[in-house]
PDB file of C-alpha atoms in Angstrom:
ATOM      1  CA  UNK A 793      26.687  -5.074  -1.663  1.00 69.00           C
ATOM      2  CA  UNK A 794      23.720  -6.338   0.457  1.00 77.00           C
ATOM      3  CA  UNK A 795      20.601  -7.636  -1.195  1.00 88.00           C
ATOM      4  CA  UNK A 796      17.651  -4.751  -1.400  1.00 94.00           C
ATOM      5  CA  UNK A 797      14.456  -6.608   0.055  1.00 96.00           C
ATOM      6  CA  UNK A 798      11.311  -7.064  -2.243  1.00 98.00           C
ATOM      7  CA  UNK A 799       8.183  -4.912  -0.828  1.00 98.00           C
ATOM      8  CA  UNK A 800       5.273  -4.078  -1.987  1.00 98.00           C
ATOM      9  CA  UNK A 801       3.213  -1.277   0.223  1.00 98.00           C
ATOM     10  CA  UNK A 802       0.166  -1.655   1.143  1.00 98.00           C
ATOM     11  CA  UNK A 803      -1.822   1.590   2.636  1.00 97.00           C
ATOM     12  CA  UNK A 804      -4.483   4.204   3.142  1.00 95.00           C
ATOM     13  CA  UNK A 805      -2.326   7.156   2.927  1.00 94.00           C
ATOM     14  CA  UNK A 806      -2.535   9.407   5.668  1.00 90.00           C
ATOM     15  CA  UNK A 807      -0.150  11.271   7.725  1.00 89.00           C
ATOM     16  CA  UNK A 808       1.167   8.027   9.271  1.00 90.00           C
ATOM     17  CA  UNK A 809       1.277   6.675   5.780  1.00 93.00           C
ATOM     18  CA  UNK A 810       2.725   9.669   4.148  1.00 95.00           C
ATOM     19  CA  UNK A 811       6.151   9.703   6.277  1.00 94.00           C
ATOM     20  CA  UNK A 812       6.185   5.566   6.161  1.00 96.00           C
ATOM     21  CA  UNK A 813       6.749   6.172   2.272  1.00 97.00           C
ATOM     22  CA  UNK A 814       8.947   9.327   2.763  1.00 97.00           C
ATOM     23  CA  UNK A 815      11.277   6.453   4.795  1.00 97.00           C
ATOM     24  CA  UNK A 816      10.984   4.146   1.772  1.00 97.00           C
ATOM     25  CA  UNK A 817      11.802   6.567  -0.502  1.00 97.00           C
ATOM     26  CA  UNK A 818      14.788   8.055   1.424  1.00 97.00           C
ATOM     27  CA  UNK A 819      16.355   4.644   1.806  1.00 96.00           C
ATOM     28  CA  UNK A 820      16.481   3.548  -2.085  1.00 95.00           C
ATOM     29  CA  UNK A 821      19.697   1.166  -1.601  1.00 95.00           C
ATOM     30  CA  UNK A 822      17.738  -1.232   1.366  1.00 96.00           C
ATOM     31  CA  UNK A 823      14.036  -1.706  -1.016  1.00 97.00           C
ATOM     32  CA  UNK A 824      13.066  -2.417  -4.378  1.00 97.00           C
ATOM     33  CA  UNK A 825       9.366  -1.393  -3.860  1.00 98.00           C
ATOM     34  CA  UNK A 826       7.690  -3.423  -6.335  1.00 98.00           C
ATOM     35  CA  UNK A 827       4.041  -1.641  -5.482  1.00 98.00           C
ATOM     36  CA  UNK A 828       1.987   0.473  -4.046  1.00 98.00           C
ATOM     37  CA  UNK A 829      -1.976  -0.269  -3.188  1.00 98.00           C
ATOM     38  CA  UNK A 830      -4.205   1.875  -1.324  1.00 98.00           C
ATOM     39  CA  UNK A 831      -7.340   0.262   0.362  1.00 97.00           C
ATOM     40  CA  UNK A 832      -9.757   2.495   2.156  1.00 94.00           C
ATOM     41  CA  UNK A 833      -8.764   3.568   5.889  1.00 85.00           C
ATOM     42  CA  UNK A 834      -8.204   6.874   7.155  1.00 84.00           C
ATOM     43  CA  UNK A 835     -10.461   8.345   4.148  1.00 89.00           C
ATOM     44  CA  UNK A 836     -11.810   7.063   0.941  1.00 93.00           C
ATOM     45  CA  UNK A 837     -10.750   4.646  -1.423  1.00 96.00           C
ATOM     46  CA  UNK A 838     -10.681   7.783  -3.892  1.00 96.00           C
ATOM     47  CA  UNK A 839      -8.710  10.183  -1.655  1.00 94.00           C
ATOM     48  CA  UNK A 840      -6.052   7.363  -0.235  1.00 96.00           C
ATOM     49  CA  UNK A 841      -5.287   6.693  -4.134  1.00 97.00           C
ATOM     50  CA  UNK A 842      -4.889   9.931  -4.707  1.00 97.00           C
ATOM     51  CA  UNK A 843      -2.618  10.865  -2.158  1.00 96.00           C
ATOM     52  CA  UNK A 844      -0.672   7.876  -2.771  1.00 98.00           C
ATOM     53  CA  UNK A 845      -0.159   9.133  -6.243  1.00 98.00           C
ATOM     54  CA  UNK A 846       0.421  12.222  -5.803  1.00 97.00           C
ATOM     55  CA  UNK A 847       2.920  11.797  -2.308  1.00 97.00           C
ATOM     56  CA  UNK A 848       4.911   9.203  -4.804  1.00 97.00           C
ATOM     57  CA  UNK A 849       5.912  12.069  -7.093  1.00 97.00           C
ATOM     58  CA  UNK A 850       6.434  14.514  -4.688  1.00 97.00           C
ATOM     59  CA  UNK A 851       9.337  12.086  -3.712  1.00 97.00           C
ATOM     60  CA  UNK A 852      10.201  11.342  -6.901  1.00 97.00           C
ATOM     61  CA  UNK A 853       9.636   7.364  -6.359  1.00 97.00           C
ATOM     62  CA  UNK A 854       8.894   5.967  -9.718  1.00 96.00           C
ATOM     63  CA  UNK A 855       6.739   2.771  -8.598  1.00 98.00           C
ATOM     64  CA  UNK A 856       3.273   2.400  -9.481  1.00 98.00           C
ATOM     65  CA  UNK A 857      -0.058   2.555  -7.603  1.00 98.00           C
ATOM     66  CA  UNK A 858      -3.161   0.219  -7.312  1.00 98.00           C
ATOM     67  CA  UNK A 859      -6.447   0.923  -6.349  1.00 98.00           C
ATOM     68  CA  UNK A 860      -7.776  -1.476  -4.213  1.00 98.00           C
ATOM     69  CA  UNK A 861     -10.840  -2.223  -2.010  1.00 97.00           C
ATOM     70  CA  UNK A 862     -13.569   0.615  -1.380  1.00 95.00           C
ATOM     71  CA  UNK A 863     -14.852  -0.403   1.979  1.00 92.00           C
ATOM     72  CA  UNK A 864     -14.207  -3.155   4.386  1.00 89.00           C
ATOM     73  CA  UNK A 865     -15.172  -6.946   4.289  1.00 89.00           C
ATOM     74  CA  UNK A 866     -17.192  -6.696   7.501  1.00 88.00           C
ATOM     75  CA  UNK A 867     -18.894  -3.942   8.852  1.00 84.00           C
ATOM     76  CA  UNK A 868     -19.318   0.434   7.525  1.00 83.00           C
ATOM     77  CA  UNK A 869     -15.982   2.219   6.455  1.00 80.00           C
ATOM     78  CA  UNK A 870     -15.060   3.998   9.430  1.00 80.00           C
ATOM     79  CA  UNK A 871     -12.397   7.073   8.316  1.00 74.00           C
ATOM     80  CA  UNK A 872      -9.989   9.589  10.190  1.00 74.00           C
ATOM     81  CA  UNK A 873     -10.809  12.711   8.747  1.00 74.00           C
ATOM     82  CA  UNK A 874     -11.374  13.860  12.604  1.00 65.00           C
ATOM     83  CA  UNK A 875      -6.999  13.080  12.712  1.00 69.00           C
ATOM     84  CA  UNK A 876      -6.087  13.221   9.090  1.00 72.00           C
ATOM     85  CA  UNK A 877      -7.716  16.203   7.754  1.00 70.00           C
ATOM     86  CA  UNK A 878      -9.996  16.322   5.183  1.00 79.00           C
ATOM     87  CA  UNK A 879      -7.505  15.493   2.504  1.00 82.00           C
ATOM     88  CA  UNK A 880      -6.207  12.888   4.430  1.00 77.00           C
ATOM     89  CA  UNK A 881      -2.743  14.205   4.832  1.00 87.00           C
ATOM     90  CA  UNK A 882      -3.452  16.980   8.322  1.00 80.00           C
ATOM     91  CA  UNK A 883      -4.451  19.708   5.498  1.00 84.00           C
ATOM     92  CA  UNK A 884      -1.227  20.267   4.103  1.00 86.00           C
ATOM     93  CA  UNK A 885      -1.068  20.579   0.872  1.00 87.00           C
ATOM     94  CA  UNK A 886       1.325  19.004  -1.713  1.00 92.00           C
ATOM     95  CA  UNK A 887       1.480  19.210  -5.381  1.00 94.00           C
ATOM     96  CA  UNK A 888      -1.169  17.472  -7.803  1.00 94.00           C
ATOM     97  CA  UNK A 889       0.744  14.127  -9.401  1.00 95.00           C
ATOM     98  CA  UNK A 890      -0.550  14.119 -13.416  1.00 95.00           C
ATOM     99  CA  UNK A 891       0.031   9.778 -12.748  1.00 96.00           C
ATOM    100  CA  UNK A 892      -3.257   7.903 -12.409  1.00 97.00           C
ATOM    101  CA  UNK A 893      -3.373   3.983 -11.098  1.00 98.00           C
ATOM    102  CA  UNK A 894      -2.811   1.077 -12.813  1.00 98.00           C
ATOM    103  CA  UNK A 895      -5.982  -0.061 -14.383  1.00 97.00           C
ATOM    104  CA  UNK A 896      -5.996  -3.556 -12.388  1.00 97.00           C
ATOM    105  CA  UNK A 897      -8.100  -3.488  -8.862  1.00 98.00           C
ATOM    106  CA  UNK A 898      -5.324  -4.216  -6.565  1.00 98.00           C
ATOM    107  CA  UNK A 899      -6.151  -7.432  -5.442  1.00 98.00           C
ATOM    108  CA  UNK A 900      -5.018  -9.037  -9.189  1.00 98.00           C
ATOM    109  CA  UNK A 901      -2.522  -6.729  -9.317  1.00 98.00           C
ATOM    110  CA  UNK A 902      -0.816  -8.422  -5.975  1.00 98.00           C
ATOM    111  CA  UNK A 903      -1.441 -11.620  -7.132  1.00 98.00           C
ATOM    112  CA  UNK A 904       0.055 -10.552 -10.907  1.00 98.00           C
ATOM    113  CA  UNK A 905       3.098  -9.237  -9.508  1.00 98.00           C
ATOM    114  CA  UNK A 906       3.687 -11.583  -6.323  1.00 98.00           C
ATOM    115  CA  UNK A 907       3.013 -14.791  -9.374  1.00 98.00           C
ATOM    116  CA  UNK A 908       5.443 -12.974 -12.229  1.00 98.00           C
ATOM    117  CA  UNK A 909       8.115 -13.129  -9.512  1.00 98.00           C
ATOM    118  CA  UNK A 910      11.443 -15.278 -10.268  1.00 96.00           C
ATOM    119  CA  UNK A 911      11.153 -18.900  -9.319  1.00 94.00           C
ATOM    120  CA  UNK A 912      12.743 -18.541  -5.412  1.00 94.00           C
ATOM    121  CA  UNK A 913      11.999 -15.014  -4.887  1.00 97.00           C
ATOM    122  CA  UNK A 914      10.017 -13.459  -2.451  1.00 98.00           C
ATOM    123  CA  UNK A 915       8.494 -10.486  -1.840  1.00 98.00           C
ATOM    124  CA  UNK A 916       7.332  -8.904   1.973  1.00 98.00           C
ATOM    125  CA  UNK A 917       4.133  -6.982   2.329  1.00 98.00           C
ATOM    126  CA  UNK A 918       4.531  -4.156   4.118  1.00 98.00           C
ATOM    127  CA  UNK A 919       0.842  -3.522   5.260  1.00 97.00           C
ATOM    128  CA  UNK A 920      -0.037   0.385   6.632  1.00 95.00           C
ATOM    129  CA  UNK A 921      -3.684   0.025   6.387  1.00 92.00           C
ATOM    130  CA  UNK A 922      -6.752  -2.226   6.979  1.00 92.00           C
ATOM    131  CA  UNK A 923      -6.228  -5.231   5.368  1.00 94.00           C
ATOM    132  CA  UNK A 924      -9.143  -5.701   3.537  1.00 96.00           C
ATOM    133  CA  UNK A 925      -6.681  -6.177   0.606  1.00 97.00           C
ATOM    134  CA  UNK A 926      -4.082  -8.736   1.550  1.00 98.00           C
ATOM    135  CA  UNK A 927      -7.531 -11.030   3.319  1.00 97.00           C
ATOM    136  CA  UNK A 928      -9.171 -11.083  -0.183  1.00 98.00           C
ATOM    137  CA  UNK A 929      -5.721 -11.524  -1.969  1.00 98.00           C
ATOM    138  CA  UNK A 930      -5.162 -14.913   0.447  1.00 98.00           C
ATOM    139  CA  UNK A 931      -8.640 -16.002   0.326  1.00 98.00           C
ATOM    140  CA  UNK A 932      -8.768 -16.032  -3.720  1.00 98.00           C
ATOM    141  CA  UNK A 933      -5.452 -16.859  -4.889  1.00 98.00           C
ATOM    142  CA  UNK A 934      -3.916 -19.089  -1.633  1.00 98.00           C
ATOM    143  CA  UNK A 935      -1.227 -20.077  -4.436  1.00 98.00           C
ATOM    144  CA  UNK A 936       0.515 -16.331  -3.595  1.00 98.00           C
ATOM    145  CA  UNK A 937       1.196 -17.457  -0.463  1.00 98.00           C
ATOM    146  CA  UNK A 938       3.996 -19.290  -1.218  1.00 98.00           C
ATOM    147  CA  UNK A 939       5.493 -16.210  -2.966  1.00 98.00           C
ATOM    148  CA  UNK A 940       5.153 -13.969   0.160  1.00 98.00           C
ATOM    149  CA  UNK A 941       8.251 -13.711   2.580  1.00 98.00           C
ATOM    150  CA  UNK A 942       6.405 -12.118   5.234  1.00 97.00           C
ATOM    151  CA  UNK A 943       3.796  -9.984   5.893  1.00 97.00           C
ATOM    152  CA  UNK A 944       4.557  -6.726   8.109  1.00 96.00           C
ATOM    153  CA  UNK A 945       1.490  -4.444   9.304  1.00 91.00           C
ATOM    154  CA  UNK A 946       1.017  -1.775  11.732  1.00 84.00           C
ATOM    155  CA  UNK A 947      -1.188  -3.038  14.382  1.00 75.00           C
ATOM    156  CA  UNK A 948      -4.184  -1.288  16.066  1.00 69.00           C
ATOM    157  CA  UNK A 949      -5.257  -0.326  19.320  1.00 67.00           C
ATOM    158  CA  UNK A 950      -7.652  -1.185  22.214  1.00 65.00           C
ATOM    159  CA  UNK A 951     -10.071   2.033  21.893  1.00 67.00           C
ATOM    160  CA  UNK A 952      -8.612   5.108  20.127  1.00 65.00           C
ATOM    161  CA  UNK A 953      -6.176   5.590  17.031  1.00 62.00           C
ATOM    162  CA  UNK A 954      -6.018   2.652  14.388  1.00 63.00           C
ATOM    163  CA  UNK A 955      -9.197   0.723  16.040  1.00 58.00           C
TER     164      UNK A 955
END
């Protein structure tokens, strides 16, 4: 039986977001997804949660969310509604998730679970999203580093799409 791999999500939940988790969820036996945090991207902080929470019971994925940073480190919060629709997920709409977020910002809660992990395990981040997150995460609590197997995260581009 091969090993599932450690992950913990980070993402703005959008369209792009919505079928990267639909993957994770259909493919139970390869990850033990540790987290979820949302970070503000393709809409609000408030909307991203909320889809996250609401597209993780829609898939029946029992894993829990954090809320993480409102706007970026440098610069205004630039959003996709103009791709994403103006619930973030192209319009459609999915049933309302009764779950709420942790109550930890999801910067601590990284560092909580990435820390609490077994001496010589590891977890990857699997990063969807600006990474307004994982930069603070690094930059206040360096020590998680070593606790980190990698760090995956969808790149951008030169002048349109994920800028």
């Amino acid at each position: 039986m091969k090993k599932k791999r450690k992950i913990i999500i980070d993402c703005d939940p959008g369209i792009d977001d919505a079928i990267a988790l639909a993957y994770a969820a259909a493919n139970p036996d390869d990850f033990d997804i540790l987290a979820i945090t949302t970070v503000s991207g393709n809409s609000t902080i408030d909307v991203v949660t909320r889809n996250a929470l609401d597209l993780i019971e829609f898939y029946q994925m029992d894993v829990p969310v954090a809320k993480g940073m409102a706007e970026p480190l440098v610069g205004e919060a630039r959003h996709a509604e103009h791709y994403h629709g103006k619930n973030g997920l192209g319009d459609c709409i999915i049933p309302h998730s009764t779950r709420e977020p942790v109550e930890e910002n999801a910067v601590f809660y990284l560092k909580n679970i990435l820390m609490n992990l077994p001496e010589h395990e590891k977890a990857t981040l699997v990063c969807l999203a600006p990474l307004t997150n994982i930069a603070i995460l690094i930059k206040v609590f360096p020590e998680v580093k070593e606790k980190i197997q990698e760090i995956l995260f969808m790149g951008g581009a030169f002048s349109t799409g994920n800028v």
